[in-house]
Short mmCIF file of C-alpha atoms and ligand atoms in Angstrom, two decimals:
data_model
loop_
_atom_site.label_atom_id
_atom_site.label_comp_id
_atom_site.label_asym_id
_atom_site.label_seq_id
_atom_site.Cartn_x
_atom_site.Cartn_y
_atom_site.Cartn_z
CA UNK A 1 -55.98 20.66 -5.31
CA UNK A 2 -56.40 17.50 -7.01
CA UNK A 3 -59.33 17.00 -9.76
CA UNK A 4 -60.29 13.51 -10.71
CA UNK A 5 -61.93 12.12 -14.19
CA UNK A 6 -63.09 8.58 -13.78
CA UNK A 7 -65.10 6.95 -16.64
CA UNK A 8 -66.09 4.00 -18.88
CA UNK A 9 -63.98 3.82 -21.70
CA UNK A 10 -64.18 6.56 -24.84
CA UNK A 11 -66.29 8.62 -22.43
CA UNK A 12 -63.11 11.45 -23.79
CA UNK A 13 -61.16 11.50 -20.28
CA UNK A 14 -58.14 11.54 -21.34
CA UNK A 15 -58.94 14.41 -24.08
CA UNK A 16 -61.67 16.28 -21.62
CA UNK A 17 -58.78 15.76 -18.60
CA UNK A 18 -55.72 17.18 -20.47
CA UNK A 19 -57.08 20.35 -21.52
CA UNK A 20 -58.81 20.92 -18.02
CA UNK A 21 -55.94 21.11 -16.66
CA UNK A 22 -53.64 23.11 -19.40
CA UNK A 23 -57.09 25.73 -18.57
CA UNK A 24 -56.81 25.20 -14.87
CA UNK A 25 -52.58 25.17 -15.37
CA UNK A 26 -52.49 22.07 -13.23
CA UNK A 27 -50.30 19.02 -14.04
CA UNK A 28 -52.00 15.86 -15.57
CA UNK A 29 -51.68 12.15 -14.58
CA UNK A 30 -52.96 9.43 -17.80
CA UNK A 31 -53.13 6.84 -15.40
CA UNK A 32 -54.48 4.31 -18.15
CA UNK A 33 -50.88 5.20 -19.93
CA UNK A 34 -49.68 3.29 -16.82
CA UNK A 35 -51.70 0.01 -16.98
CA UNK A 36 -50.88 -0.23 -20.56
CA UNK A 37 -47.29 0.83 -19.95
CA UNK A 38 -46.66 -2.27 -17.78
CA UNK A 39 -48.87 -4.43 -20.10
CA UNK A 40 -45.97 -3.26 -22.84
CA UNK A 41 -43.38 -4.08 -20.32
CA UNK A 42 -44.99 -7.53 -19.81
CA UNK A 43 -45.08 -8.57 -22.87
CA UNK A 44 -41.16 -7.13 -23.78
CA UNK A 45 -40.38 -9.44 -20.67
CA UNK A 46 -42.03 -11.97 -21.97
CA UNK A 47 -43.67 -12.59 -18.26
CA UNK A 48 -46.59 -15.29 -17.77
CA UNK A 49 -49.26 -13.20 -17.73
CA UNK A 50 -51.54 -15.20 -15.18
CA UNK A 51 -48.74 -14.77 -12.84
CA UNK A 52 -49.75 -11.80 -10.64
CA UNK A 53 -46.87 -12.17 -8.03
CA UNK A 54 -44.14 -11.70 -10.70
CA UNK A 55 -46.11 -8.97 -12.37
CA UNK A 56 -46.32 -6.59 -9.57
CA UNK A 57 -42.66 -7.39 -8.62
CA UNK A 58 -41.54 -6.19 -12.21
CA UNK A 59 -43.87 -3.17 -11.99
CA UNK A 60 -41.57 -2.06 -9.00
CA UNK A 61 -38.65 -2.48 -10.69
CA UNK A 62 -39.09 -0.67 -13.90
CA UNK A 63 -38.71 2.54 -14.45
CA UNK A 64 -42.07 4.47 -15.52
CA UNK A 65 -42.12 7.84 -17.15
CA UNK A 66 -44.82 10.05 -17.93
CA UNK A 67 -43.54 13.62 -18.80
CA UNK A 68 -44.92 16.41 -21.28
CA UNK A 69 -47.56 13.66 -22.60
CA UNK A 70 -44.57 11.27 -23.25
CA UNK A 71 -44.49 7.19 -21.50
CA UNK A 72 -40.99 5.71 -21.23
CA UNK A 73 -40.54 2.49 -19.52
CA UNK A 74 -36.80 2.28 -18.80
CA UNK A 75 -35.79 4.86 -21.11
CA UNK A 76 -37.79 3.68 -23.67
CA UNK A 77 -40.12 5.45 -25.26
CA UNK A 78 -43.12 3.42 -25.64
CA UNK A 79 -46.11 6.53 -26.48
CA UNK A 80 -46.65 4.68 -29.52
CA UNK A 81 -46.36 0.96 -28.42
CA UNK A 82 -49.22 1.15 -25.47
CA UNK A 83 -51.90 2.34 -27.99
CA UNK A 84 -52.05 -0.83 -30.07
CA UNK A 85 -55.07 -3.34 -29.86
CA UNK A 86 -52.69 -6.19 -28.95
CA UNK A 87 -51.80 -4.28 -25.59
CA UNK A 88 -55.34 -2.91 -24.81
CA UNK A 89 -56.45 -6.72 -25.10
CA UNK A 90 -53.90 -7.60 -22.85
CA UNK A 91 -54.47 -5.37 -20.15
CA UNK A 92 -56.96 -7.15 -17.86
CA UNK A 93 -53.27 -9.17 -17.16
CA UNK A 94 -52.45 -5.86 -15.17
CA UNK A 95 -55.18 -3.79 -14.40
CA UNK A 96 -57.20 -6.89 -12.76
CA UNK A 97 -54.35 -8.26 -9.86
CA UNK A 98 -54.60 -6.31 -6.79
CA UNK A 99 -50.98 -6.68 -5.91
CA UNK A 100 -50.18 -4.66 -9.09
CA UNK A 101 -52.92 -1.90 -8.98
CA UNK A 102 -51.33 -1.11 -5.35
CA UNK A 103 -47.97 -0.98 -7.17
CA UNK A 104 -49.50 1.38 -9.89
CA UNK A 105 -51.40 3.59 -6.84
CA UNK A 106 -48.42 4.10 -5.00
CA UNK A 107 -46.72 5.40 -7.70
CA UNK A 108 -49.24 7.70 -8.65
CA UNK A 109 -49.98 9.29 -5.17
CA UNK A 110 -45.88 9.84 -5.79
CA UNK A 111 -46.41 11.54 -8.82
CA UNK A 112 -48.70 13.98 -7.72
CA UNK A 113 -47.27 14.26 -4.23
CA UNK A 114 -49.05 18.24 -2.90
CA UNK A 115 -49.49 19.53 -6.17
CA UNK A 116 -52.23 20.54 -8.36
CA UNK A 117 -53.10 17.78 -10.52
CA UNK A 118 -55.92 16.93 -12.94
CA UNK A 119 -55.71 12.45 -12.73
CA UNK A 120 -57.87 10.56 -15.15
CA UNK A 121 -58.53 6.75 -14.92
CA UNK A 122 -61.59 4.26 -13.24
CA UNK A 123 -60.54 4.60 -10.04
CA UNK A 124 -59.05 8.32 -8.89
CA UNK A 125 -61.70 9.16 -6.76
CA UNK A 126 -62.38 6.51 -5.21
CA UNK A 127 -59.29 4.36 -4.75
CA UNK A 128 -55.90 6.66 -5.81
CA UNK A 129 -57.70 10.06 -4.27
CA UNK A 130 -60.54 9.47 -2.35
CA UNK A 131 -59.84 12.99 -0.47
CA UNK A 132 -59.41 14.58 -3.61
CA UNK A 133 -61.61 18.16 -3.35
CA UNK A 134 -63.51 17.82 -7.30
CA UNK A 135 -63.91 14.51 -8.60
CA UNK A 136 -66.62 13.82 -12.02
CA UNK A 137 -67.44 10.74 -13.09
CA UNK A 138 -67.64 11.28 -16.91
CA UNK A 139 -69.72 9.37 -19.13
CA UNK A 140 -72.02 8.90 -22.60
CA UNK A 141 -73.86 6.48 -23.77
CA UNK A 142 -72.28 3.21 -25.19
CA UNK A 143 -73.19 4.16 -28.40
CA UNK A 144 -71.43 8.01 -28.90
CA UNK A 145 -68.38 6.38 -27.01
CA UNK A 146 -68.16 3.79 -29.78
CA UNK A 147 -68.83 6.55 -32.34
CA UNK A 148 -66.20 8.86 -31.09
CA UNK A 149 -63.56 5.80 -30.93
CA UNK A 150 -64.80 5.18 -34.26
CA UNK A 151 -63.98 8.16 -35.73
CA UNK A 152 -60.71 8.90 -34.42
CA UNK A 153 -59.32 6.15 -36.17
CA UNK A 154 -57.79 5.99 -39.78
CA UNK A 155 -60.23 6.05 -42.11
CA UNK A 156 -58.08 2.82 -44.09
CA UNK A 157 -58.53 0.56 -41.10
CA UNK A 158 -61.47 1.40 -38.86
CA UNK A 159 -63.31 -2.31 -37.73
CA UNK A 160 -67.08 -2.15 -38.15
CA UNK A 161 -68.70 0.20 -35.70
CA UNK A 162 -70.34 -2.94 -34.00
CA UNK A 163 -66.70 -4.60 -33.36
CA UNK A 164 -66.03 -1.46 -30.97
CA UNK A 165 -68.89 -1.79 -29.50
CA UNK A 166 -68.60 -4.90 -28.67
CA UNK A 167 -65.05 -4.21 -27.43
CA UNK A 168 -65.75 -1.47 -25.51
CA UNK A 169 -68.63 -3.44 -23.72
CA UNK A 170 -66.16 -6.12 -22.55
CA UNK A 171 -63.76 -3.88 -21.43
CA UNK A 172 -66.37 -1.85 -19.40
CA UNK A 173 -67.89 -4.86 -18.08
CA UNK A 174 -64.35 -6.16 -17.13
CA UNK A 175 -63.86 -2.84 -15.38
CA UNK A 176 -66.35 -2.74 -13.50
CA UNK A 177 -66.05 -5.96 -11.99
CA UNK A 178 -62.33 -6.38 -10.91
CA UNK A 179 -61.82 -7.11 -7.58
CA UNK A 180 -60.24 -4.25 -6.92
CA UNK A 181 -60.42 -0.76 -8.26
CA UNK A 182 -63.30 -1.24 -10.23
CA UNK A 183 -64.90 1.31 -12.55
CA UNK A 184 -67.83 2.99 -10.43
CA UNK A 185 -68.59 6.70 -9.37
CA UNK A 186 -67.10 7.84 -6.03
CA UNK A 187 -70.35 8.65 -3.85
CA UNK A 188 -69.05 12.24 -3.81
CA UNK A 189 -68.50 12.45 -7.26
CA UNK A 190 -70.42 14.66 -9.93
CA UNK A 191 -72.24 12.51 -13.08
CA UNK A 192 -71.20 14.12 -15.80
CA UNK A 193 -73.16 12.76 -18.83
CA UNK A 194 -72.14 14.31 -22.05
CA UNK A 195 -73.74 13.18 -25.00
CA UNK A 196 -74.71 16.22 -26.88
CA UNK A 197 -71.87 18.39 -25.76
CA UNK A 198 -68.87 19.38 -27.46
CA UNK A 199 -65.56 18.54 -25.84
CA UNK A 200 -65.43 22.74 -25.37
CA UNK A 201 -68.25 22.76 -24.21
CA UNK A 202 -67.58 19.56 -21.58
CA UNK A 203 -64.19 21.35 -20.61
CA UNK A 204 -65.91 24.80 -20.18
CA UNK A 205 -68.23 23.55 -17.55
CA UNK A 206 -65.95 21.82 -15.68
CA UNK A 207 -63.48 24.66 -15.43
CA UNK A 208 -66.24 26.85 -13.92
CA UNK A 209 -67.23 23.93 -11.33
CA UNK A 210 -63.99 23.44 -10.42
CA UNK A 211 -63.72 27.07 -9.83
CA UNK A 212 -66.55 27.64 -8.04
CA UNK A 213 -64.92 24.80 -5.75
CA UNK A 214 -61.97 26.51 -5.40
O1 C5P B 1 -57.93 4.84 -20.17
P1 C5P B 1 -57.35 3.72 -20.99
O2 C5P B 1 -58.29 3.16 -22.00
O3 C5P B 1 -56.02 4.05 -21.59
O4 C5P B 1 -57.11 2.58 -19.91
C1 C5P B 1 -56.73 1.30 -20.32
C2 C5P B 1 -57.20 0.26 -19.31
O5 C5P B 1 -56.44 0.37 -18.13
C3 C5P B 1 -58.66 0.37 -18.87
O6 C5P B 1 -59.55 -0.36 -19.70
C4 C5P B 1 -58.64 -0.25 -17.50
O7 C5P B 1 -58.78 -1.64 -17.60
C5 C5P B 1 -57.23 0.04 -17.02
N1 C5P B 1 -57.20 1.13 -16.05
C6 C5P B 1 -57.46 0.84 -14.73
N2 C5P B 1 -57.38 1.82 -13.79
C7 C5P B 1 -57.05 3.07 -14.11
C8 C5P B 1 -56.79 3.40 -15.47
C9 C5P B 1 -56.90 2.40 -16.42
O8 C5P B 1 -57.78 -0.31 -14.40
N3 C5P B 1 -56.93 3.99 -13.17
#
């Protein structure tokens, strides 16, 4: 069975997605780890950026590793690296040119081959999975998503509240209108708003829809 989490950003996929599946015992595919794994790899290559062709041929050549919550990209470990603002700033490079997003696809229908697998990204259910059996779209307002992002960071070095924001509207907005892949709710997919809900509370609810599916 394959679950998918699609979302604007900070909506807590990745979080809400991981433990899902450590309750469900299913594997679980960070497919925004990818994008910014191949950002990282970009940039390391030092690769023109606007140059789509050459990007997607370099995301079939490296070798991309996501195991036990580690990312390598040729044996490196880069779990660290693909979290810094410079590479989520960079990744429209990637995530927007349809030759690379096919390159990214294919590798993670590979990953998850006939297993059980939880996925989380923008575009599981619609583009990566579209027969997947349970797929939630997963979102909050703009404003707890900023909050949340806000207050997982250092308390040293945390921006002003309104410089997420404003971030996170770009991205979103960026998202949602690539050419391909773009951040929007498979028609078959459960809303899943949850402002007002702990993350227990998120993953407990999901874990009994996904059984009742079952
Ligand atoms: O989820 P995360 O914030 O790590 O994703 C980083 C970026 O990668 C997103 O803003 C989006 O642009 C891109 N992405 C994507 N498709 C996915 C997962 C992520 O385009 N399936």
């Amino acid at each position: 069975m394959i679950v998918t989490i699609d979302g604007p950003a900070g909506a807590g996929k990745s979080t809400v997605a991981r433990l899902l599946a450590e309750r469900l015992q299913f594997n679980f595919l960070d497919t925004g780890a990818m994008y910014r794994a191949v950002t990282w790899a970009a940039l390391e290559g030092g690769l023109d950026l606007t140059d789509g062709e050459r990007l997607s041929e370099m995301a079939t050549r490296i070798e991309l590793r996501i195991d036990a919550g580690r990312v390598s990209v040729d044996g490196v470990d880069v779990s660290e690296a693909i979290r810094t603002p410079e590479i989520t700033s960079k990744i429209k490079f990637i995530a927007d040119p349809p030759a690379v997003r096919s390159v990214l696809v294919d590798l993670q229908r590979r990953f998850v081959g006939d297993r059980n697998f939880v996925t989380e990204g923008r575009d599981q259910g619609t583009v990566a999975f579209p027969h997947a059996e349970c797929k939630v779209f997963l979102t909050a307002t703009s404003e707890t998503r900023a909050r949340r992002r806000w207050n997982q960071l250092p308390a040293e070095n945390r921006p002003q509240l309104s410089a997420i924001l404003q971030q996170q509207e770009e991205r979103d907005q960026r998202d949602r209108e690539r050419e391909v892949g773009r951040l929007v709710a498979a028609d078959d997919a459960r809303q899943f708003p949850t402002d007002g809900l702990s993350l227990e509370q998120v993953v407990d609810r999901l874990v009994e829809w996904v059984g009742e599916r079952q």
